[in-house]
Coordinates of N, CA and C in Angstrom, one line a residue:
M1 N 21.5 5.1 7.0 CA 20.4 5.4 6.3 C 19.7 6.2 7.5
K2 N 19.2 7.5 7.0 CA 18.5 8.4 7.8 C 17.0 8.2 8.1
N3 N 16.5 8.4 9.3 CA 15.2 8.2 9.4 C 14.1 9.3 9.2
S4 N 13.3 9.0 8.4 CA 12.5 9.9 7.8 C 11.5 10.7 8.7
S5 N 11.4 11.9 8.5 CA 10.0 12.4 9.4 C 8.5 12.2 8.9
K6 N 7.8 12.3 9.9 CA 6.3 11.7 9.4 C 5.9 12.7 8.4
L7 N 5.3 12.1 7.5 CA 4.7 12.9 6.4 C 3.3 13.6 6.6
A8 N 3.1 14.8 6.2 CA 2.0 15.2 6.6 C 0.4 14.4 5.8
S9 N -0.6 14.7 6.5 CA -1.7 13.9 6.1 C -2.2 15.3 5.3
E10 N -3.3 14.6 4.3 CA -4.1 15.3 3.6 C -5.1 16.4 4.3
S11 N -5.5 17.5 3.7 CA -6.3 18.5 4.4 C -8.0 18.1 3.8
V12 N -7.7 17.8 3.0 CA -9.6 17.2 2.2 C -9.9 15.7 2.4
M13 N -10.9 15.7 3.0 CA -11.2 14.2 3.3 C -12.3 13.8 2.0
T14 N -12.2 12.8 1.3 CA -13.0 12.4 0.2 C -12.1 11.1 0.2
Q15 N -13.3 10.0 -0.7 CA -12.7 8.6 -0.8 C -11.2 8.6 -1.2
S16 N -11.1 9.4 -2.1 CA -9.5 9.3 -2.7 C -8.8 10.0 -1.8
N17 N -9.1 10.9 -0.9 CA -8.2 11.4 -0.1 C -8.6 11.3 1.1
P18 N -8.9 10.6 1.9 CA -9.1 10.2 3.2 C -8.7 10.8 4.4
D19 N -9.1 10.8 5.7 CA -8.6 11.3 6.9 C -8.5 10.1 7.9
F20 N -7.0 10.1 7.8 CA -6.6 8.6 8.4 C -6.2 8.9 10.1
S21 N -6.8 10.2 10.6 CA -6.7 10.3 12.0 C -7.8 9.7 12.7
D22 N -7.3 9.1 14.2 CA -8.3 8.3 14.9 C -9.2 8.8 15.5
N23 N -9.7 10.2 15.1 CA -11.0 10.9 15.5 C -12.0 11.1 14.7
M24 N -11.7 10.5 13.8 CA -12.4 10.5 12.3 C -13.0 9.5 11.7
K25 N -14.3 9.1 11.9 CA -14.5 7.4 11.6 C -15.7 7.7 10.8
Q26 N -16.5 8.8 10.3 CA -17.3 8.9 9.7 C -17.6 10.4 9.0
S27 N -18.2 10.6 8.2 CA -18.4 11.9 7.4 C -19.0 12.8 8.2
D28 N -18.7 14.2 8.3 CA -19.6 15.2 8.8 C -20.8 15.4 8.3
D29 N -21.1 15.0 7.1 CA -22.3 14.7 6.2 C -23.1 13.6 7.0
N30 N -24.3 14.1 8.0 CA -25.1 12.8 8.7 C -25.6 11.9 7.7
K31 N -26.1 12.0 6.5 CA -26.6 11.5 5.7 C -25.5 10.5 4.8
S32 N -24.1 10.9 5.0 CA -23.2 9.9 4.5 C -23.3 8.5 5.0
R33 N -23.1 7.3 4.1 CA -23.1 6.0 4.2 C -21.6 5.5 4.5
Y34 N -20.6 6.1 4.1 CA -19.3 5.9 4.1 C -18.2 6.3 5.1
C35 N -17.5 5.4 5.7 CA -16.4 6.0 6.9 C -15.2 7.0 6.0
T36 N -15.1 8.1 6.3 CA -14.2 9.2 5.8 C -12.6 8.3 5.9
R37 N -12.5 7.5 6.8 CA -10.9 7.0 7.3 C -10.8 5.7 6.6
C38 N -11.6 4.7 6.4 CA -11.6 3.2 5.9 C -12.4 3.3 4.3
T39 N -13.1 4.1 4.2 CA -13.8 4.5 3.0 C -14.9 3.5 2.8
R40 N -15.1 2.5 3.7 CA -16.3 1.6 3.5 C -17.1 2.2 4.1
A41 N -18.6 1.3 3.7 CA -19.6 1.5 4.4 C -19.7 1.5 5.5
L42 N -20.4 2.5 6.5 CA -20.2 2.6 7.8 C -20.5 1.3 8.7
K43 N -21.7 0.3 7.7 CA -21.9 -0.9 8.4 C -20.8 -2.0 8.2
A44 N -19.9 -1.6 7.2 CA -18.8 -2.8 6.9 C -17.3 -2.1 7.1
C45 N -17.3 -0.9 8.3 CA -16.1 0.0 8.8 C -15.3 -0.8 9.3
L46 N -13.9 -0.6 8.9 CA -12.8 -1.7 9.8 C -11.9 -0.8 10.7
C47 N -12.5 0.4 10.9 CA -11.5 1.4 11.5 C -11.3 0.6 13.0
D48 N -12.1 -0.1 13.8 CA -11.8 -0.5 15.0 C -10.5 -1.7 14.8
Y49 N -10.3 -1.7 13.9 CA -8.9 -3.0 13.7 C -7.8 -2.1 13.2
I50 N -7.9 -1.0 12.8 CA -6.8 -0.4 12.4 C -5.7 0.1 13.5
R51 N -4.8 -0.4 13.7 CA -3.8 0.5 14.6 C -2.3 1.1 13.8
Q52 N -2.3 2.3 14.1 CA -1.1 2.6 13.4 C 0.4 2.4 14.0
V53 N 1.2 1.8 12.9 CA 2.4 1.0 13.2 C 3.1 2.5 12.8
P54 N 4.4 2.6 13.6 CA 5.7 3.3 13.3 C 6.4 2.6 12.7
H55 N 7.2 3.3 11.7 CA 8.2 2.6 10.9 C 9.4 3.5 10.4
L56 N 10.3 3.1 9.8 CA 11.6 4.1 9.3 C 11.6 4.5 7.9
A57 N 11.1 3.6 7.2 CA 11.3 3.8 5.6 C 9.9 4.3 5.2
P58 N 9.6 5.3 4.8 CA 8.2 5.8 4.1 C 8.2 4.7 2.7
L59 N 6.8 4.6 2.9 CA 6.3 4.1 2.0 C 5.0 5.0 1.1
H60 N 5.2 4.9 -0.3 CA 4.4 5.2 -1.2 C 3.8 4.5 -1.9
I61 N 2.4 5.0 -2.4 CA 1.6 4.0 -3.0 C 0.8 5.0 -4.0
L62 N 1.3 4.5 -5.4 CA 0.5 4.9 -6.4 C -0.8 3.9 -7.0
Q63 N -1.9 4.8 -6.6 CA -3.1 3.8 -7.0 C -3.8 4.0 -8.2
H64 N -4.2 3.1 -9.1 CA -5.0 3.5 -10.1 C -6.2 4.1 -9.9
P65 N -6.7 5.0 -10.5 CA -8.0 5.8 -10.1 C -9.4 4.7 -10.1
S66 N -9.4 3.5 -10.9 CA -10.2 2.6 -10.6 C -10.5 1.9 -9.4
E67 N -9.0 2.0 -8.7 CA -9.1 1.3 -7.2 C -10.0 2.2 -6.3
V68 N -10.1 3.5 -6.3 CA -10.3 4.3 -5.7 C -11.9 3.9 -5.2
G69 N -12.0 3.7 -3.7 CA -13.2 3.5 -3.2 C -13.7 2.3 -3.5
H70 N -12.9 1.2 -4.1 CA -13.2 0.0 -4.2 C -13.4 -0.9 -2.8
P71 N -14.3 -1.5 -2.6 CA -14.9 -2.2 -1.5 C -14.1 -3.4 -1.1
K72 N -13.1 -4.0 -1.9 CA -12.4 -4.9 -1.8 C -10.8 -4.4 -1.8
G73 N -10.5 -3.3 -1.9 CA -9.4 -2.7 -2.0 C -8.7 -2.6 -0.5
T74 N -7.4 -2.8 -0.8 CA -6.6 -2.7 0.4 C -5.8 -1.4 0.9
A75 N -5.4 -0.8 -0.1 CA -4.1 0.2 -0.1 C -4.6 1.1 1.0
I76 N -6.1 1.7 1.1 CA -6.6 2.7 1.8 C -6.3 2.3 3.1
L77 N -6.4 0.8 3.4 CA -6.2 0.2 5.0 C -4.6 0.4 5.1
L78 N -3.7 0.1 4.2 CA -2.4 -0.1 4.4 C -1.8 1.3 4.8
A79 N -2.5 2.2 3.9 CA -1.9 3.8 4.3 C -2.5 4.1 5.9
A80 N -3.8 4.0 6.0 CA -4.1 4.2 7.4 C -3.6 3.5 8.5
S81 N -2.7 2.6 8.3 CA -2.3 1.5 9.4 C -0.8 2.0 9.3
L82 N -0.1 2.8 8.6 CA 1.4 3.2 8.6 C 1.4 4.9 9.0
A83 N 2.5 5.2 9.8 CA 2.7 6.3 10.2 C 3.4 7.2 8.9
Q84 N 4.0 6.4 8.2 CA 4.7 7.4 7.2 C 4.5 6.7 6.0
A85 N 3.1 6.5 5.6 CA 2.8 6.1 4.1 C 2.0 7.5 3.6
R86 N 1.8 7.3 2.2 CA 1.3 8.0 1.3 C 0.5 7.4 0.3
L87 N -0.6 7.9 0.2 CA -1.6 7.4 -1.1 C -1.7 8.3 -2.2
H88 N -1.0 8.1 -3.3 CA -1.2 8.6 -4.5 C -2.3 8.3 -5.5
V89 N -3.3 8.9 -5.9 CA -4.2 8.3 -7.1 C -3.9 9.0 -8.3
G90 N -3.7 8.0 -9.4 CA -3.2 8.6 -10.5 C -2.6 7.5 -11.6
E91 N -3.0 7.6 -13.0 CA -2.1 6.5 -13.7 C -0.7 7.2 -14.3
Q92 N -0.6 8.2 -14.2 CA 0.8 9.0 -14.8 C 1.2 10.0 -13.4
V93 N 2.7 9.4 -13.5 CA 3.8 10.3 -12.3 C 3.6 11.9 -12.7
A94 N 3.6 12.1 -13.6 CA 3.5 13.5 -14.0 C 2.1 14.3 -13.4
D95 N 1.3 13.4 -13.0 CA -0.1 14.3 -12.9 C -0.4 14.0 -11.3
V96 N 0.9 13.6 -10.5 CA 0.9 13.3 -9.1 C 2.0 14.6 -8.8
P97 N 1.8 15.7 -8.4 CA 3.5 16.4 -8.3 C 4.1 16.0 -7.4
E98 N 3.7 15.9 -6.3 CA 4.2 15.3 -4.9 C 5.4 13.9 -5.2
L99 N 4.7 13.1 -5.7 CA 5.1 11.7 -6.0 C 6.6 12.1 -7.1
A100 N 6.1 12.7 -8.2 CA 7.1 13.3 -9.1 C 8.3 14.0 -8.7
A101 N 8.3 14.7 -7.9 CA 9.4 15.7 -7.0 C 9.9 14.7 -6.0
L102 N 9.2 13.8 -5.4 CA 9.9 12.7 -4.7 C 10.7 11.7 -5.3
L103 N 10.6 11.3 -6.5 CA 11.4 10.5 -7.6 C 12.4 11.0 -8.2
A104 N 12.1 12.6 -8.1 CA 13.4 13.2 -8.9 C 14.3 13.8 -7.6
D105 N 14.0 13.5 -6.3 CA 14.9 13.8 -5.3 C 16.2 13.3 -5.5
P106 N 17.4 13.9 -5.6 CA 18.7 13.2 -5.6 C 19.3 12.7 -4.1
A107 N 18.5 13.1 -3.2 CA 19.0 12.7 -1.9 C 18.2 11.6 -1.4
L108 N 17.1 11.0 -2.2 CA 16.3 10.3 -1.6 C 16.4 8.9 -2.8
Q109 N 16.5 7.8 -2.4 CA 16.4 6.6 -3.4 C 15.3 5.9 -3.3
C110 N 14.3 5.7 -4.0 CA 12.9 4.8 -4.0 C 13.0 3.6 -4.8
Y111 N 12.6 2.7 -4.2 CA 12.4 1.4 -4.7 C 11.1 0.8 -4.9
L112 N 11.3 0.2 -6.2 CA 9.6 0.2 -6.6 C 9.5 -1.6 -6.3
L113 N 8.8 -2.0 -5.6 CA 8.3 -3.3 -5.4 C 7.6 -3.9 -6.7
W114 N 8.2 -4.8 -7.3 CA 8.2 -5.0 -8.6 C 8.9 -6.7 -8.6
P115 N 8.2 -7.7 -8.7 CA 9.1 -9.0 -8.9 C 9.1 -9.5 -10.4
D116 N 10.3 -8.8 -11.0 CA 10.8 -9.7 -12.2 C 12.1 -9.8 -12.4
E117 N 12.7 -10.3 -13.4 CA 14.1 -10.7 -13.7 C 15.2 -9.8 -13.3
E118 N 14.5 -8.1 -13.3 CA 15.5 -7.2 -13.1 C 15.5 -7.2 -11.3
A119 N 14.7 -7.5 -10.5 CA 14.3 -7.2 -9.1 C 15.6 -7.6 -8.3
I120 N 16.1 -7.0 -7.4 CA 17.0 -7.5 -6.2 C 16.4 -7.9 -5.0
S121 N 16.9 -8.5 -4.1 CA 16.3 -8.9 -3.0 C 16.7 -7.8 -2.0
L122 N 15.8 -7.9 -0.7 CA 15.9 -6.6 0.2 C 17.3 -6.8 0.8
A123 N 18.2 -8.0 0.7 CA 19.3 -8.0 1.2 C 20.4 -7.4 0.5
R124 N 20.2 -7.6 -0.9 CA 21.2 -6.8 -1.6 C 20.9 -5.2 -1.4
V125 N 19.7 -4.7 -1.3 CA 19.3 -3.1 -1.1 C 19.9 -2.9 0.0
R126 N 20.0 -3.7 1.4 CA 20.5 -3.3 2.5 C 22.1 -3.2 2.4
E127 N 22.9 -4.0 1.6 CA 24.0 -3.8 0.9 C 24.6 -2.4 0.4
R128 N 23.5 -2.5 -0.7 CA 23.8 -1.3 -1.4 C 23.8 0.3 -0.6
E129 N 22.7 0.2 0.6 CA 22.4 1.4 1.3 C 23.3 1.5 2.5
T130 N 24.2 0.4 3.0 CA 24.8 0.8 3.8 C 26.1 1.2 3.3
A131 N 26.6 1.2 2.0 CA 27.6 2.0 1.3 C 26.7 3.3 1.1
E132 N 26.0 4.1 1.0 CA 25.2 5.3 0.8 C 24.6 5.5 2.2
P133 N 25.1 5.7 3.1 CA 24.7 6.0 4.5 C 23.9 7.1 4.9
A134 N 24.2 8.1 3.9 CA 23.5 9.4 4.0 C 22.3 9.6 3.1
R135 N 22.1 8.4 2.3 CA 21.1 8.3 1.2 C 19.8 8.1 2.0
R136 N 18.7 8.7 1.7 CA 17.7 8.2 2.5 C 16.8 7.3 1.7
V137 N 15.9 6.4 2.3 CA 15.5 5.2 1.3 C 13.7 5.5 1.4
C138 N 13.3 4.9 0.3 CA 11.6 5.0 0.4 C 11.2 3.7 -0.4
F139 N 9.9 3.3 -0.3 CA 9.6 2.4 -1.3 C 8.1 2.5 -1.8
L140 N 8.3 2.1 -3.2 CA 6.5 2.6 -3.6 C 6.0 1.4 -4.2
L141 N 4.6 1.1 -4.0 CA 4.0 0.2 -4.6 C 2.9 0.5 -5.3
L142 N 2.6 -0.1 -6.4 CA 1.3 0.1 -7.4 C 0.4 -0.5 -7.0
D143 N -0.6 0.1 -7.1 CA -2.3 -0.5 -6.5 C -3.0 -0.5 -7.5
G144 N -3.3 -1.5 -8.3 CA -4.6 -2.1 -9.0 C -4.3 -3.5 -9.5
T145 N -5.5 -3.8 -10.4 CA -5.2 -5.2 -10.8 C -3.6 -5.4 -11.5
W146 N -3.3 -6.5 -11.7 CA -2.0 -6.8 -12.2 C -1.7 -6.4 -13.7
R147 N -2.8 -6.3 -14.6 CA -2.7 -5.6 -15.7 C -2.6 -4.3 -15.8
K148 N -3.5 -3.6 -14.9 CA -3.5 -2.1 -14.5 C -2.0 -1.6 -14.2
A149 N -1.4 -2.2 -13.2 CA -0.2 -2.2 -12.5 C 0.8 -2.1 -13.6
Y150 N 0.8 -3.3 -14.6 CA 1.8 -3.5 -15.6 C 2.1 -2.3 -16.4
R151 N 0.4 -1.9 -16.9 CA 0.6 -0.4 -17.9 C 1.0 0.8 -17.0
M152 N 0.6 0.9 -15.9 CA 1.3 1.9 -15.3 C 2.8 1.8 -15.2
L153 N 3.4 0.9 -14.9 CA 4.7 1.0 -15.0 C 5.1 1.3 -16.4
H154 N 4.7 0.5 -17.1 CA 5.6 0.7 -18.6 C 5.1 1.8 -19.3
S155 N 4.1 2.9 -18.9 CA 3.7 4.3 -19.6 C 4.3 5.3 -18.7
N156 N 5.4 5.0 -17.7 CA 5.8 5.8 -16.7 C 7.4 5.8 -16.8
P157 N 7.9 6.5 -17.4 CA 9.2 6.3 -17.5 C 10.1 6.7 -16.0
E158 N 9.7 7.7 -15.5 CA 9.7 7.8 -14.0 C 9.9 6.3 -13.0
L159 N 8.7 5.3 -13.5 CA 8.6 4.4 -12.9 C 9.8 3.2 -13.4
Q160 N 10.0 3.3 -14.6 CA 10.9 2.5 -15.1 C 12.1 2.5 -14.8
Q161 N 12.4 3.7 -14.5 CA 14.0 3.9 -14.1 C 14.3 3.7 -12.7
L162 N 13.3 3.3 -11.7 CA 13.7 2.7 -10.6 C 14.3 1.6 -10.3
P163 N 14.9 1.5 -9.3 CA 15.5 0.1 -8.9 C 14.4 -0.7 -8.5
R164 N 14.3 -2.0 -9.0 CA 12.9 -2.9 -8.7 C 13.5 -3.9 -7.5
I165 N 12.6 -4.1 -6.5 CA 12.9 -5.2 -5.8 C 12.3 -6.3 -5.4
K166 N 12.4 -7.4 -4.9 CA 11.5 -8.6 -4.8 C 11.4 -9.0 -3.4
L167 N 10.2 -9.5 -3.2 CA 10.1 -10.4 -1.8 C 10.4 -12.1 -2.3
D168 N 10.8 -12.7 -1.0 CA 11.1 -14.1 -1.3 C 9.4 -14.7 -1.4
A169 N 9.4 -15.7 -2.1 CA 8.3 -16.4 -2.8 C 7.0 -16.7 -1.3
I170 N 6.0 -15.9 -1.6 CA 5.0 -16.0 -0.3 C 3.8 -16.4 -1.2
A171 N 2.9 -17.1 -0.5 CA 1.5 -17.4 -1.0 C 0.7 -16.5 -0.4
G172 N -0.1 -15.8 -1.6 CA -1.0 -15.0 -1.0 C -2.1 -15.3 -0.4
Q173 N -2.6 -14.6 0.6 CA -4.1 -15.0 1.4 C -5.1 -14.2 0.8
Y174 N -4.9 -13.6 -0.2 CA -6.2 -12.5 -0.7 C -7.3 -13.3 -1.5
S175 N -8.2 -14.0 -0.7 CA -9.0 -14.9 -1.1 C -10.7 -14.4 -1.4
I176 N -10.5 -12.8 -1.6 CA -11.9 -12.2 -2.2 C -11.6 -11.8 -3.4
R177 N -10.5 -11.8 -4.0 CA -10.1 -11.3 -5.4 C -9.4 -12.3 -6.0
K178 N -9.9 -12.5 -7.5 CA -9.4 -13.3 -8.4 C -7.5 -13.1 -8.5
K179 N -6.5 -13.8 -8.2 CA -5.4 -13.8 -8.4 C -4.6 -14.1 -9.4
P180 N -4.0 -13.7 -10.4 CA -3.3 -14.1 -11.6 C -2.2 -15.2 -11.1
F181 N -1.7 -15.5 -10.0 CA -0.8 -16.5 -9.5 C -0.7 -16.6 -8.2
A182 N -0.1 -17.7 -7.9 CA -0.5 -17.8 -6.4 C 0.5 -17.0 -5.4
E183 N 1.7 -16.5 -5.6 CA 2.5 -15.5 -5.2 C 1.8 -14.0 -5.3
A184 N 1.0 -13.6 -6.2 CA 0.2 -12.4 -5.9 C -0.2 -12.2 -4.8
L185 N 0.0 -10.7 -4.5 CA -0.5 -10.4 -2.8 C -1.4 -9.2 -3.2
S186 N -2.1 -9.0 -2.3 CA -2.8 -7.8 -2.2 C -1.7 -6.7 -1.6
T187 N -2.4 -5.4 -2.0 CA -1.4 -4.2 -1.6 C -0.9 -4.3 -0.1
L188 N -2.2 -4.9 0.8 CA -1.7 -4.7 2.2 C -1.2 -5.8 2.8
E189 N -0.9 -6.7 2.0 CA 0.2 -8.0 2.1 C 1.2 -7.7 1.7
A190 N 1.4 -6.7 0.5 CA 2.6 -6.4 -0.2 C 3.4 -5.6 1.1
G191 N 2.6 -4.5 1.6 CA 3.3 -3.7 2.5 C 3.8 -4.2 3.9
Y192 N 3.0 -5.0 4.1 CA 3.5 -5.9 5.5 C 4.7 -6.8 5.2
H193 N 4.7 -7.6 4.4 CA 5.8 -8.5 3.9 C 7.2 -7.5 3.6
L194 N 6.8 -6.3 3.0 CA 8.0 -5.6 2.7 C 8.6 -5.1 3.8
L195 N 7.8 -4.4 4.6 CA 8.3 -3.4 5.9 C 8.8 -4.4 7.0
S196 N 8.0 -5.4 7.3 CA 8.4 -6.4 8.0 C 9.9 -7.1 7.9
Q197 N 10.2 -7.3 6.6 CA 11.6 -8.0 6.4 C 12.6 -6.8 6.2
W198 N 12.1 -5.6 5.9 CA 13.1 -4.6 5.7 C 13.4 -4.1 6.9
E199 N 12.6 -3.9 8.0 CA 13.1 -3.8 9.3 C 13.2 -4.7 10.5
R200 N 13.1 -6.0 9.9 CA 13.4 -7.1 10.5 C 12.2 -6.9 12.0
A201 N 11.1 -6.6 11.5 CA 10.3 -6.5 12.8 C 8.5 -7.1 12.7
P202 N 8.6 -8.6 12.2 CA 7.3 -8.9 11.9 C 6.4 -8.5 12.9
D203 N 6.7 -8.7 14.2 CA 5.7 -8.8 15.3 C 5.0 -7.0 15.4
R204 N 5.8 -6.2 15.1 CA 5.6 -4.8 15.0 C 4.6 -4.6 13.8
F205 N 4.9 -5.3 12.9 CA 3.8 -5.1 12.0 C 2.5 -5.8 11.8
A206 N 2.8 -6.7 13.1 CA 1.4 -7.8 13.0 C -0.1 -7.4 12.7
P207 N -0.2 -5.9 13.2 CA -1.7 -5.2 13.3 C -2.2 -5.4 11.7
L208 N -1.4 -5.2 10.6 CA -1.6 -5.3 9.4 C -2.3 -6.2 9.0
M209 N -2.0 -7.6 9.3 CA -2.2 -8.9 8.9 C -3.6 -9.1 9.7
T210 N -3.5 -8.7 10.8 CA -5.0 -8.8 11.5 C -5.9 -8.0 11.0
L211 N -5.7 -6.9 10.3 CA -6.6 -6.2 9.8 C -7.0 -6.9 8.5
F212 N -6.0 -7.4 7.5 CA -6.1 -8.0 6.4 C -7.0 -9.1 6.8
T213 N -7.2 -10.2 7.8 CA -7.9 -11.3 8.3 C -9.1 -10.7 8.7
H214 N -9.4 -9.4 8.9 CA -10.9 -9.3 9.4 C -11.5 -8.8 7.9
L215 N -10.6 -8.1 7.0 CA -11.2 -7.9 5.7 C -11.8 -9.2 5.1
N216 N -10.8 -10.3 5.3 CA -11.4 -11.1 4.3 C -12.7 -11.9 5.2
R217 N -12.5 -12.1 6.4 CA -13.5 -12.8 6.9 C -15.0 -12.1 6.7
Q218 N -14.6 -11.0 6.6 CA -16.1 -10.0 6.4 C -16.7 -10.1 5.3
W219 N -15.8 -10.5 4.2 CA -16.5 -10.7 2.9 C -16.8 -12.2 2.6
H220 N -16.1 -13.1 3.2 CA -16.6 -14.3 3.5 C -17.8 -14.6 4.4
D221 N -17.8 -14.0 5.3 CA -19.4 -14.0 5.8 C -20.4 -13.3 5.2
F222 N -20.2 -12.2 4.7 CA -21.1 -11.7 3.6 C -21.5 -12.7 2.4
A223 N -20.3 -13.2 2.0 CA -21.0 -14.4 0.8 C -21.8 -15.3 1.0
Q224 N -21.3 -15.9 2.4 CA -22.0 -16.9 3.1 C -23.6 -16.4 3.2
G225 N -23.7 -15.3 3.6 CA -25.2 -15.0 4.2 C -26.1 -14.8 2.8
R226 N -25.4 -14.1 2.1 CA -26.1 -14.3 0.6 C -26.5 -16.0 -0.1
R227 N -25.5 -16.4 0.2 CA -25.8 -17.9 0.0 C -26.9 -18.6 0.6
S228 N -27.0 -18.5 1.7 CA -27.8 -19.0 2.7 C -29.1 -18.7 2.6

């Protein structure tokens, strides 16, 4: 498998199109209350805990529009933490030209993380790709509630055609939002487990879970403060 070059960053900075560079931690607008990197309120900014991690396989995230700017969302944090991650916003692949072109590229094999009966293990993916050494590999996550992600999958033929992958059963630690089942993971957790297992380097990806821990702790502290 060929190593992929680092993807270009976006040029316009908004909550749906943030600046992931280290030199930008708040808006040029002095009146803004939101960080343009992690998109959280400045008083809850998590940028001090973001460490960009190098990796080989690019990771793409298709985010449901309702998740943009969500204070408990983790996709933006995952994208900011990875050297080759791209966050796309939209319900339809056709409305995201860059992602549509990527999925149509015959030289690239994109795998969708979706744990169902059709999904194969990462070990099986590794076997398949060893037989196709010239083919580049990338991964795709859907970011949204379980119900919305399901709708996104089944309303996009481009997504339904992708080979699906699964992780080993892992109990999610996302305690600040309701989970549909015990093994449900936040997007940040999913990205961590996927890449650390694929590249067999959990220590290298450990900063992602450190960031995730701070997010959970921040919300629990906030909730505790409201109750006291």
